[in-house]
């Protein structure tokens, strides 16, 4: 079974979704700043063998509709929560990647009924690195560890979104105080960090896990920031094991 | 030769001495106490790059590092125990304490001392001695080539017992170019005496750390013993008779042997590295009596028996202070960090080595203890895929026992057990922990003694000072 494209209209915006309908409970993947579901499709392919797995494009990115002005982080979270309802999913697991983690945390805190569990893969932004320059430096240091095949996808994503949307997303990620919200997440949460992730220091990944009332940390040897793209099978295995344990 | 050059840097006793003495000076232990903190990033990067070298080169680097710090054979007779003792006591600040420890090396003990702000004086030190021409799997040949030097050492130092040790399993790379001379004081050296008299006031307690572990030995001469094998991954029987695991190990390392040829054991003695030699007791008794100190003897059958005791002591201490006490720091061999243990609010659990039995001791402790939210593991790398080595996957299983965060700290999982970088990264990564707690005031000795005396893992015997020795202004 391969991927299906399924779009939904949330408010007046089309939200593009890619789905592989596995037998298990639903998982919805949310991408990082400026990019789209493109980088998450390999994970959807693999995780979709076991779970009803989705990857959506946030408004303004990928194949989704473009709002007049970039959405703030809470607005993006509201769209995700509304999309969950529109798609008819019952309390899925929300899997964020990078900035996507900040979005799904905001969903879990402000729409407690929307998600039954969270997976935070490479949660940004470390409060100690919260400046555009630090972030850019970390991004550059991380880049050599990423798969070279991801670069054209990123370029296509940035082209789709446009500079304004991309910069706005990075701005939102820096402004967001995710550490204040983590203690309010009431569902089980798995934090995934690539051991060679230069954007998410180990100490921050530990702090994220510590702040989550029901957090658990998985460190993946040898992987960079984008664990789901670099090693979708390992990430899918870890996520599936976590979900079977928390019985979502 | 300077005493600091005579004694091995990468040994349990010296590593522990550095960790504790630095702690008592109010400092942590970057680069296992062997270099300035400022050099840590560079060392971590260089060692990290070295981890990527081919296996053969790395093994040679291990062997060369051992050889480089070993004493030339002809200089062994010139070593003087008094200078070694002065070197040991020179590590510590001059400070009064209610309690001091003398005897066996033990990682859990270092945490006990750190909690109390008390010094520990080791009975045993390792003197690595350069030696050529003996294959690691030929212990008999090792002894033949170094026997004379050993005799010269004990003749020149009547207060020492020499436990020559040959472990072709775990020390394989090191013993390619050197022999392990472990020396134990059977008389109390003057420097120890002075240090204790400066540290302890009348009524204070001198604790003898008495690890009762024994091992088969060959009597080579007066005060000169040879020990084949050592506690760790292989059993005594495997050292004596070989076995499938030994044969497989020797085959993997391209050895012409399938078991070890060693001088027949003709007795047992305190184990070379960890065991306490009771010959020291009369001097300690006499010193305690003369100074009006209580003498306590803390006896335990094996080194790791102290680990759960100290772990529980720390846990209770944190709880009394209203801290969560839900973090465990599992330490290995000489990778010890008493300062960061306390600053991170961690319960320390020390393991002798990176072996299956040590892992079993840790998991046994976890089985019986309240769950830990966080478990950090420091793993010493000795460069050898030795018999009984616990694999990274096995350690991962242990880490999965943590509720939230179960992580290797400073371990290059791909390079282990040939991970040079761990020596720099263990401290570096531990020191990055974000949730820290203030450094506590030292634990009261009375509380600690009561706790220790009540534990089944230990035998706690005390000798009160006699009335005559109790007189004030002695």
XYZ file of C-alpha atoms in Angstrom:
722
model
C 0.000 0.000 0.000
C 1.363 3.392 -0.905
C 0.768 6.937 0.171
C -2.526 8.702 -0.473
C -2.953 12.415 -0.737
C -5.955 13.645 1.237
C -6.698 17.319 1.655
C -9.067 18.897 4.117
C -10.399 22.393 4.386
C -9.887 24.000 7.746
C -11.525 27.417 8.057
C -10.860 28.823 4.601
C -7.523 27.085 4.093
C -6.725 23.813 2.407
C -4.493 21.595 4.480
C -2.657 19.001 2.427
C -2.153 15.574 3.972
C -0.318 12.420 3.025
C -1.502 9.214 4.536
C -0.543 5.595 4.776
C -3.346 3.746 6.398
C -1.872 1.149 8.708
C -3.959 -0.859 11.139
C -2.872 0.837 14.370
C -4.107 4.056 15.984
C -3.449 7.299 14.096
C -0.213 9.271 14.132
C -0.019 12.763 12.632
C 3.401 14.124 11.701
C 4.016 17.875 11.765
C 7.043 19.304 9.972
C 9.641 21.864 10.977
C 10.121 25.579 10.245
C 9.968 26.588 6.587
C 9.829 23.022 5.281
C 6.913 20.666 4.615
C 5.741 17.072 4.843
C 8.189 16.134 2.059
C 10.932 15.217 4.541
C 8.477 13.143 6.564
C 7.116 10.941 3.788
C 9.767 8.232 4.282
C 8.657 7.976 7.907
C 4.986 7.881 6.898
C 5.826 5.003 4.522
C 7.415 2.944 7.275
C 5.311 3.875 10.265
C 2.241 3.497 8.045
C 2.857 -0.245 7.970
C 1.686 -0.321 11.565
C -0.218 2.878 12.252
C -2.685 5.058 10.384
C 0.030 7.600 9.684
C -0.368 11.108 8.334
C 1.943 13.952 7.482
C 0.345 17.335 6.979
C 1.568 20.618 5.539
C 1.002 23.562 7.832
C -0.817 26.499 6.179
C 1.651 28.478 4.111
C 3.940 25.524 3.522
C 4.203 22.656 1.047
C 0.990 21.993 -0.813
C -1.326 23.674 1.709
C -3.132 26.924 1.052
C -1.384 30.230 1.704
C -2.847 32.550 4.316
C -2.653 36.281 3.644
C -0.083 36.704 6.320
C 2.069 34.143 8.137
C 0.251 32.425 10.989
C 1.520 32.713 14.529
C 2.441 29.571 16.411
C -0.863 29.415 18.364
C -2.753 29.919 15.089
C -0.818 27.032 13.507
C -1.649 24.908 16.534
C -5.319 25.812 16.245
C -5.286 24.713 12.603
C -3.741 21.360 13.565
C -6.372 20.820 16.256
C -9.169 21.743 13.836
C -7.639 19.514 11.158
C -7.676 16.539 13.567
C -11.384 17.052 14.011
C -12.013 17.637 10.318
C -10.118 14.464 9.399
C -12.248 12.540 11.864
C -9.308 11.223 13.869
C -9.870 10.323 17.453
C -7.114 11.635 19.677
C -4.162 10.725 17.475
C -0.559 10.769 18.507
C 0.951 14.036 17.299
C 4.528 13.667 16.107
C 6.412 16.920 15.748
C 9.774 17.346 14.140
C 11.992 20.298 15.095
C 9.695 23.380 15.098
C 6.824 20.916 14.618
C 7.447 19.883 18.233
C 6.656 23.412 19.369
C 3.419 23.282 17.344
C 2.268 19.942 18.750
C 3.156 20.958 22.309
C 1.010 24.043 21.857
C -1.810 21.842 20.543
C -1.524 19.457 23.474
C -1.584 22.278 26.004
C -4.305 24.436 24.463
C -6.458 21.653 23.007
C -6.062 18.870 25.564
C -8.608 16.675 23.758
C -6.771 16.773 20.443
C -3.932 14.336 21.161
C -3.507 11.159 23.153
C 0.286 11.177 22.998
C 3.147 13.264 21.659
C 6.390 12.397 19.948
C 8.930 15.220 19.907
C 11.708 14.484 17.438
C 14.481 17.064 17.788
C 12.507 19.556 19.897
C 13.542 23.158 19.327
C 14.420 25.740 20.557
C 16.958 25.372 23.337
C 16.382 28.512 25.459
C 20.176 28.884 25.751
C 20.492 29.105 21.994
C 17.524 31.366 21.436
C 18.930 33.901 19.003
C 18.865 33.978 15.208
C 22.675 33.847 15.067
C 23.003 30.919 17.458
C 20.283 29.108 15.571
C 21.964 29.745 12.223
C 25.296 28.542 13.638
C 23.713 25.376 14.975
C 21.976 24.780 11.674
C 25.284 25.051 9.824
C 27.059 22.721 12.252
C 24.281 20.187 11.957
C 24.064 20.270 8.165
C 27.036 17.959 7.376
C 25.391 15.160 9.363
C 22.145 15.305 7.398
C 21.457 13.219 4.352
C 22.603 15.038 1.175
C 19.363 13.857 -0.447
C 17.396 16.119 1.877
C 18.862 19.332 0.476
C 16.770 19.426 -2.771
C 13.652 18.751 -0.707
C 14.447 21.686 1.571
C 15.044 23.922 -1.441
C 11.693 22.921 -2.939
C 10.012 23.563 0.411
C 11.529 27.020 0.791
C 10.510 27.839 -2.771
C 6.931 26.707 -2.140
C 6.637 28.697 1.053
C 8.467 31.829 0.016
C 10.972 33.806 2.044
C 8.373 35.632 4.094
C 6.728 32.456 5.375
C 10.064 30.781 6.071
C 11.428 33.697 8.077
C 8.148 34.037 9.938
C 8.269 30.385 10.964
C 11.816 30.758 12.287
C 10.721 33.912 14.090
C 7.847 32.055 15.729
C 10.148 29.235 16.787
C 12.505 31.704 18.492
C 9.726 33.655 20.209
C 7.955 30.599 21.565
C 8.712 29.708 25.205
C 8.163 25.987 24.870
C 9.792 25.265 28.241
C 6.916 26.998 30.012
C 4.363 24.752 28.339
C 6.058 21.363 28.672
C 5.034 20.889 32.328
C 1.400 21.317 31.247
C 1.422 18.433 28.777
C -0.780 15.811 30.379
C -0.302 13.014 27.846
C 2.649 10.596 27.495
C 5.431 12.063 25.383
C 8.451 10.518 23.726
C 11.429 12.786 23.060
C 13.752 11.653 20.278
C 17.208 13.106 19.816
C 19.827 12.170 17.255
C 23.093 11.764 19.143
C 24.785 14.017 16.556
C 22.076 16.656 16.523
C 23.811 20.039 16.734
C 20.555 21.987 17.038
C 19.231 20.134 20.052
C 21.944 19.720 22.703
C 21.728 16.591 24.839
C 21.240 18.640 27.997
C 18.243 20.416 26.424
C 16.698 17.148 25.234
C 17.050 15.874 28.803
C 15.537 19.065 30.154
C 12.571 18.765 27.778
C 11.992 15.199 28.976
C 12.357 16.225 32.590
C 9.824 19.036 32.203
C 7.243 16.764 30.595
C 5.236 15.088 33.358
C 5.156 11.812 31.384
C 8.266 12.202 29.246
C 10.695 9.606 28.021
C 13.937 10.213 26.125
C 15.324 8.093 23.295
C 18.783 8.998 21.991
C 19.581 7.621 18.551
C 23.221 6.859 17.937
C 24.926 8.522 15.009
C 21.873 10.448 13.780
C 21.609 14.216 13.126
C 18.710 16.597 13.770
C 16.337 15.139 11.177
C 16.155 11.621 12.591
C 12.936 10.702 10.712
C 14.529 11.455 7.359
C 17.957 9.991 8.127
C 16.675 6.748 9.570
C 12.888 6.418 9.189
C 12.884 2.739 10.123
C 14.635 3.226 13.437
C 12.417 6.159 14.326
C 9.283 4.242 13.303
C 10.338 1.272 15.439
C 10.915 3.486 18.460
C 7.630 5.335 17.971
C 5.655 2.110 17.511
C 7.228 0.601 20.639
C 6.373 3.748 22.599
C 2.788 3.758 21.337
C 2.238 0.118 22.161
C 3.581 0.769 25.634
C 1.345 3.755 26.324
C -1.526 1.919 24.617
C -2.771 4.769 22.457
C 62.235 9.421 40.029
C 59.443 11.631 41.285
C 56.735 9.659 43.100
C 54.106 11.090 40.752
C 55.977 9.476 37.871
C 56.393 6.154 39.665
C 52.716 5.591 40.369
C 50.315 4.746 37.525
C 48.007 7.587 36.518
C 45.354 5.360 34.998
C 44.754 3.202 38.008
C 41.893 2.814 40.443
C 43.757 4.023 43.535
C 45.317 7.069 41.881
C 42.124 7.947 40.008
C 40.196 7.786 43.258
C 42.833 9.752 45.135
C 42.654 12.499 42.516
C 38.849 12.565 42.488
C 38.535 12.763 46.264
C 41.378 15.183 46.883
C 40.098 17.512 44.167
C 36.650 17.335 45.727
C 38.046 18.218 49.147
C 39.712 21.223 47.495
C 36.247 22.166 46.183
C 36.909 21.132 42.599
C 35.448 18.772 40.039
C 37.419 16.276 37.950
C 37.880 17.293 34.294
C 40.102 14.938 32.258
C 40.025 12.465 35.169
C 42.078 14.991 37.110
C 44.995 14.723 34.695
C 44.795 18.093 33.015
C 43.327 21.597 33.234
C 39.636 22.104 32.515
C 40.584 24.522 29.754
C 42.171 21.666 27.808
C 39.016 19.578 27.948
C 37.358 20.700 24.673
C 40.578 20.143 22.744
C 41.238 16.791 24.415
C 37.656 15.687 23.747
C 38.027 16.612 20.070
C 41.431 14.943 19.678
C 40.416 11.767 21.491
C 37.163 11.778 19.534
C 39.174 11.817 16.319
C 41.448 9.091 17.726
C 38.350 6.958 18.277
C 37.991 6.778 14.506
C 41.467 5.293 13.992
C 41.737 1.685 12.844
C 41.535 -0.887 15.615
C 45.183 -1.981 15.362
C 46.452 1.572 15.756
C 44.201 2.195 18.720
C 45.382 -0.963 20.424
C 48.969 0.104 19.900
C 48.148 3.518 21.334
C 46.737 1.888 24.477
C 49.850 -0.255 24.850
C 52.135 2.725 24.224
C 50.344 4.859 26.803
C 50.910 2.128 29.398
C 54.525 1.666 28.474
C 55.164 5.424 28.452
C 54.155 5.866 32.066
C 55.894 2.726 33.323
C 59.102 2.761 35.372
C 62.225 1.335 33.696
C 63.084 -2.047 35.190
C 66.498 -1.002 36.514
C 65.034 1.929 38.452
C 62.555 -0.141 40.433
C 65.013 -0.799 43.261
C 65.380 2.952 43.739
C 61.719 3.504 44.587
C 61.120 4.485 48.224
C 57.770 3.960 49.890
C 58.163 7.003 52.138
C 58.235 9.278 49.135
C 55.148 7.596 47.718
C 53.275 8.142 50.981
C 54.285 11.819 51.072
C 53.066 12.146 47.496
C 49.691 10.683 48.500
C 49.151 12.918 51.509
C 50.338 15.948 49.530
C 47.111 15.720 47.518
C 44.894 16.618 50.458
C 44.099 19.952 52.043
C 45.169 20.319 55.675
C 41.831 20.322 57.404
C 40.260 18.959 60.571
C 37.746 16.147 60.253
C 35.744 13.916 62.578
C 36.714 10.917 60.559
C 39.370 9.633 58.186
C 39.686 6.446 56.179
C 42.662 4.175 55.492
C 42.757 1.016 53.409
C 41.206 -0.472 50.305
C 40.467 1.526 47.189
C 36.776 1.701 46.379
C 34.706 4.060 44.240
C 31.708 4.015 46.575
C 34.058 4.860 49.438
C 35.162 7.982 47.552
C 31.556 9.173 47.578
C 31.245 8.329 51.249
C 34.375 10.382 51.960
C 33.105 13.221 49.765
C 29.811 13.320 51.668
C 31.693 13.498 54.954
C 34.484 15.791 53.783
C 36.955 13.159 54.976
C 40.264 11.996 53.480
C 41.119 8.445 52.480
C 44.657 7.116 52.435
C 45.111 4.167 50.078
C 46.930 1.073 51.283
C 47.676 -0.012 47.722
C 49.329 1.768 44.805
C 50.167 0.536 41.335
C 53.693 0.869 40.020
C 53.789 -0.009 36.325
C 57.157 -1.480 35.355
C 58.532 -1.630 31.816
C 59.229 -5.094 30.566
C 59.894 -6.547 27.144
C 59.733 -9.911 25.566
C 56.890 -11.634 27.367
C 53.717 -12.499 25.478
C 50.617 -11.315 27.359
C 49.354 -14.890 27.529
C 52.511 -16.117 29.265
C 52.271 -14.997 32.879
C 55.109 -17.286 33.896
C 57.465 -15.483 31.530
C 56.324 -12.093 32.849
C 57.322 -13.177 36.343
C 60.643 -14.605 35.194
C 61.651 -11.341 33.588
C 60.656 -9.085 36.458
C 61.334 -11.256 39.484
C 64.677 -9.637 40.261
C 63.262 -6.118 40.084
C 60.445 -7.199 42.371
C 62.901 -8.554 44.889
C 64.924 -5.356 44.726
C 61.772 -3.364 45.447
C 60.750 -5.336 48.531
C 64.307 -5.468 49.842
C 64.594 -1.694 49.637
C 61.140 -1.203 51.192
C 60.574 -3.463 54.190
C 57.190 -1.840 54.810
C 55.759 -2.981 51.477
C 54.272 -6.222 50.196
C 54.510 -6.603 46.445
C 51.521 -8.155 44.695
C 52.656 -8.618 41.154
C 49.551 -9.006 39.035
C 49.081 -10.359 35.550
C 45.641 -10.207 33.949
C 45.849 -11.191 30.297
C 42.095 -10.798 30.007
C 41.432 -7.195 30.948
C 44.943 -5.706 30.916
C 45.925 -7.408 27.675
C 47.068 -4.254 25.879
C 48.783 -2.696 28.874
C 50.813 -5.754 29.805
C 52.307 -5.972 26.322
C 55.119 -3.712 27.504
C 54.805 -3.547 31.258
C 54.190 -5.481 34.439
C 51.767 -4.514 37.179
C 53.514 -4.087 40.521
C 50.881 -3.417 43.137
C 52.372 -2.534 46.466
C 50.561 -2.654 49.785
C 51.756 -1.011 52.977
C 51.959 -3.456 55.853
C 53.408 -0.777 58.144
C 51.919 2.686 58.412
C 54.200 5.144 56.618
C 55.291 8.258 58.495
C 53.527 10.610 56.084
C 50.206 8.847 56.697
C 50.786 9.031 60.429
C 51.446 12.769 60.306
C 48.536 13.426 58.029
C 46.129 11.552 60.261
C 47.438 13.321 63.356
C 46.901 16.669 61.689
C 43.425 15.709 60.499
C 41.854 13.910 63.438
C 41.200 15.376 66.877
C 40.944 13.194 70.012
C 37.608 11.373 69.976
C 37.571 11.280 66.169
C 37.173 8.024 64.263
C 39.744 6.324 62.102
C 38.021 3.880 59.760
C 39.884 0.944 58.298
C 38.466 0.105 54.877
C 38.719 -3.635 54.793
C 37.780 -5.264 51.507
C 38.074 -8.962 52.243
C 38.410 -10.086 48.648
C 41.129 -12.723 48.293
C 42.735 -14.381 45.288
C 45.004 -17.382 44.667
C 48.670 -16.371 44.573
C 52.146 -17.758 44.194
C 54.654 -16.892 46.881
C 57.676 -15.687 44.927
C 59.793 -14.613 47.876
C 59.427 -12.799 51.167
C 56.694 -10.148 50.759
C 56.571 -10.876 47.051
C 53.452 -12.497 45.602
C 52.353 -13.211 42.071
C 48.660 -13.050 41.187
C 47.438 -14.518 37.930
C 44.135 -13.004 36.849
C 41.946 -10.494 38.606
C 38.296 -9.961 39.431
C 36.268 -8.825 36.439
C 34.617 -10.548 33.530
C 36.290 -13.958 33.799
C 35.930 -16.316 36.751
C 38.780 -17.637 38.903
C 38.225 -21.043 37.351
C 38.607 -19.593 33.884
C 41.939 -18.060 34.841
C 43.060 -21.339 36.375
C 41.775 -23.921 33.940
C 40.735 -21.981 30.863
C 37.410 -22.793 29.235
C 35.422 -22.094 26.078
C 35.168 -18.347 26.709
C 38.912 -18.094 27.356
C 39.814 -20.221 24.331
C 37.524 -18.123 22.151
C 39.001 -14.908 23.511
C 42.568 -16.093 22.888
C 41.641 -17.191 19.385
C 40.058 -13.810 18.651
C 43.261 -12.093 19.701
C 45.417 -14.387 17.589
C 47.178 -15.911 20.569
C 49.165 -19.134 20.085
C 47.685 -20.315 23.425
C 44.222 -21.554 24.346
C 44.698 -21.178 28.078
C 47.220 -19.477 30.314
C 50.456 -20.933 31.570
C 51.103 -19.444 34.991
C 53.121 -20.286 38.088
C 51.086 -22.669 40.226
C 49.250 -20.929 43.041
C 50.343 -22.061 46.474
C 48.070 -19.999 48.647
C 45.644 -17.111 48.858
C 46.159 -13.508 49.817
C 44.260 -10.226 49.784
C 43.436 -9.443 46.179
C 46.133 -7.263 44.612
C 44.029 -4.276 43.599
C 41.112 -4.173 46.043
C 41.909 -6.423 49.012
C 43.027 -5.122 52.409
C 46.249 -6.507 53.846
C 45.571 -6.861 57.601
C 49.291 -6.587 58.401
C 48.637 -2.839 58.645
C 46.168 -3.188 61.515
C 48.532 -3.223 64.517
C 50.070 0.097 63.482
C 46.625 1.642 62.999
C 45.502 0.350 66.404
C 48.566 1.735 68.089
C 48.181 5.124 66.399
C 44.484 5.329 67.267
C 45.119 4.386 70.881
C 47.948 6.896 71.243
C 45.822 9.720 69.846
C 42.579 8.845 71.578
C 40.725 8.000 68.377
C 38.068 5.393 67.937
C 39.121 2.743 65.481
C 36.364 1.341 63.272
C 36.775 -1.471 60.825
C 34.422 -1.500 57.851
C 34.649 -4.961 56.326
C 32.933 -6.172 53.167
C 33.413 -9.282 51.089
C 33.696 -7.674 47.653
C 34.361 -4.150 46.353
C 30.864 -3.644 44.951
C 29.201 -4.550 48.231
C 29.788 -0.999 49.372
C 28.048 0.490 46.313
C 24.389 -0.064 47.278
C 25.154 1.077 50.816
C 26.574 4.413 49.708
C 23.873 4.792 47.045
C 21.170 4.377 49.674
C 22.999 6.675 52.063
C 23.017 9.396 49.400
C 19.375 8.783 48.556
C 18.326 9.165 52.137
C 20.471 12.259 52.475
C 18.838 13.909 49.430
C 15.393 13.042 50.727
C 16.199 14.557 54.113
C 17.162 17.713 52.247
C 13.856 17.685 50.382
C 15.414 16.827 47.003
C 13.860 14.335 44.581
C 16.648 11.690 44.837
C 15.444 10.172 41.581
C 18.690 10.389 39.578
C 21.301 7.697 39.459
C 24.864 8.136 38.294
C 26.398 4.742 37.543
C 30.171 5.048 37.519
C 32.794 2.648 36.336
C 36.306 1.971 37.631
C 38.187 5.270 37.855
C 35.564 7.392 36.126
C 34.345 9.114 39.247
C 32.845 12.540 39.738
C 32.032 13.227 43.399
C 31.599 16.965 42.839
C 29.105 16.653 39.976
C 27.360 13.786 41.714
C 26.383 16.175 44.465
C 25.735 19.186 42.245
C 23.457 17.158 39.999
C 21.652 15.613 42.953
C 22.628 12.139 41.752
C 22.762 8.926 43.711
C 26.170 7.345 42.950
C 26.448 3.661 42.155
C 30.009 2.567 41.540
C 30.947 -0.496 39.500
C 34.364 -2.118 39.595
C 34.551 -2.422 35.827
C 32.616 -2.625 32.562
C 31.854 -6.336 32.901
C 28.783 -8.551 33.096
C 29.175 -9.126 36.854
C 29.344 -5.370 37.435
C 26.277 -4.843 35.288
C 24.505 -7.560 37.243
C 25.389 -5.755 40.460
C 23.883 -2.531 39.102
C 20.710 -4.187 37.818
C 20.421 -6.060 41.108
C 20.481 -2.713 42.872
C 17.868 -1.282 40.497
C 15.648 -4.320 41.108
C 15.507 -3.564 44.805
C 15.492 0.235 44.788
C 12.650 2.686 44.189
C 12.618 3.509 40.475
C 14.912 6.233 39.157
C 13.618 8.833 36.712
C 17.097 9.391 35.323
C 20.053 7.045 34.969
C 23.413 8.188 33.624
C 26.173 5.747 32.876
C 29.905 6.433 32.713
C 31.757 3.558 31.060
C 35.486 3.016 31.274
C 37.076 1.679 28.093
C 40.106 -0.562 28.536
C 40.573 -1.331 24.845
C 39.929 -5.071 24.997
C 36.964 -7.198 24.014
C 37.721 -9.258 27.068
C 35.960 -12.277 28.505
C 32.846 -11.116 30.316
C 32.726 -7.614 28.841
C 29.184 -6.236 28.953
C 28.167 -5.032 25.492
C 26.655 -1.658 24.603
C 23.302 -3.346 23.959
C 23.367 -4.876 27.412
C 24.138 -1.509 28.953
C 21.291 -0.038 26.917
C 18.928 -2.536 28.524
C 20.056 -1.330 31.921
C 19.561 2.302 30.923
C 16.034 1.477 29.772
C 15.228 0.967 33.451
C 15.090 4.744 33.850
C 11.627 6.296 34.012
C 12.476 9.272 31.819
C 16.116 9.665 30.886
C 18.479 6.694 30.631
C 21.628 7.800 28.843
C 25.283 7.057 28.291
C 27.348 9.986 29.498
C 30.524 10.617 27.526
C 30.461 7.178 25.909
C 31.200 6.733 22.225
C 29.006 3.685 21.776
C 30.549 2.846 18.423
C 34.091 2.919 19.764
C 33.533 1.134 23.113
C 35.519 -0.679 24.509
C 38.159 1.275 22.585
C 36.777 4.695 23.439
C 39.640 7.051 24.322
C 37.346 10.047 24.288
C 35.427 8.844 27.339
C 38.282 10.038 29.532
C 37.551 13.607 28.456
C 33.866 13.376 27.633
C 32.571 11.723 30.805
C 33.109 14.866 32.846
C 32.371 17.200 29.944
C 28.912 15.777 29.322
C 28.083 15.308 32.971
C 28.928 18.945 33.652
C 26.346 20.058 31.072
C 23.432 18.724 33.078
C 20.927 21.546 33.547
C 19.005 20.717 36.678
C 21.511 21.262 39.458
C 21.243 21.547 43.218
C 23.442 23.429 45.695
C 26.484 21.760 47.204
C 25.429 20.487 50.629
C 27.309 20.941 53.870
C 29.168 17.770 54.857
C 27.055 14.957 56.239
C 27.361 14.451 59.996
C 29.594 11.488 60.851
C 27.272 10.223 63.564
C 24.392 9.876 61.086
C 26.592 8.169 58.534
C 28.118 5.755 61.035
C 24.738 4.700 62.311
C 23.605 4.067 58.753
C 26.722 2.074 57.877
C 26.663 0.013 61.059
C 23.086 -1.065 60.324
C 23.753 -2.442 56.861
C 23.930 -6.149 56.192
C 26.468 -5.763 53.389
C 29.081 -4.556 55.884
C 30.598 -5.728 59.114
C 31.147 -2.786 61.397
C 33.514 -3.296 64.347
C 34.670 -0.493 66.583
C 37.344 -0.198 69.224
C 36.773 2.664 71.625
C 39.816 4.500 72.925
C 40.878 3.314 76.360
C 40.464 5.640 79.331
C 44.213 6.234 79.575
C 44.327 7.314 75.977
C 41.334 9.569 76.413
C 43.055 12.062 78.634
C 42.824 15.617 77.352
C 45.932 17.363 76.109
C 47.604 13.991 75.528
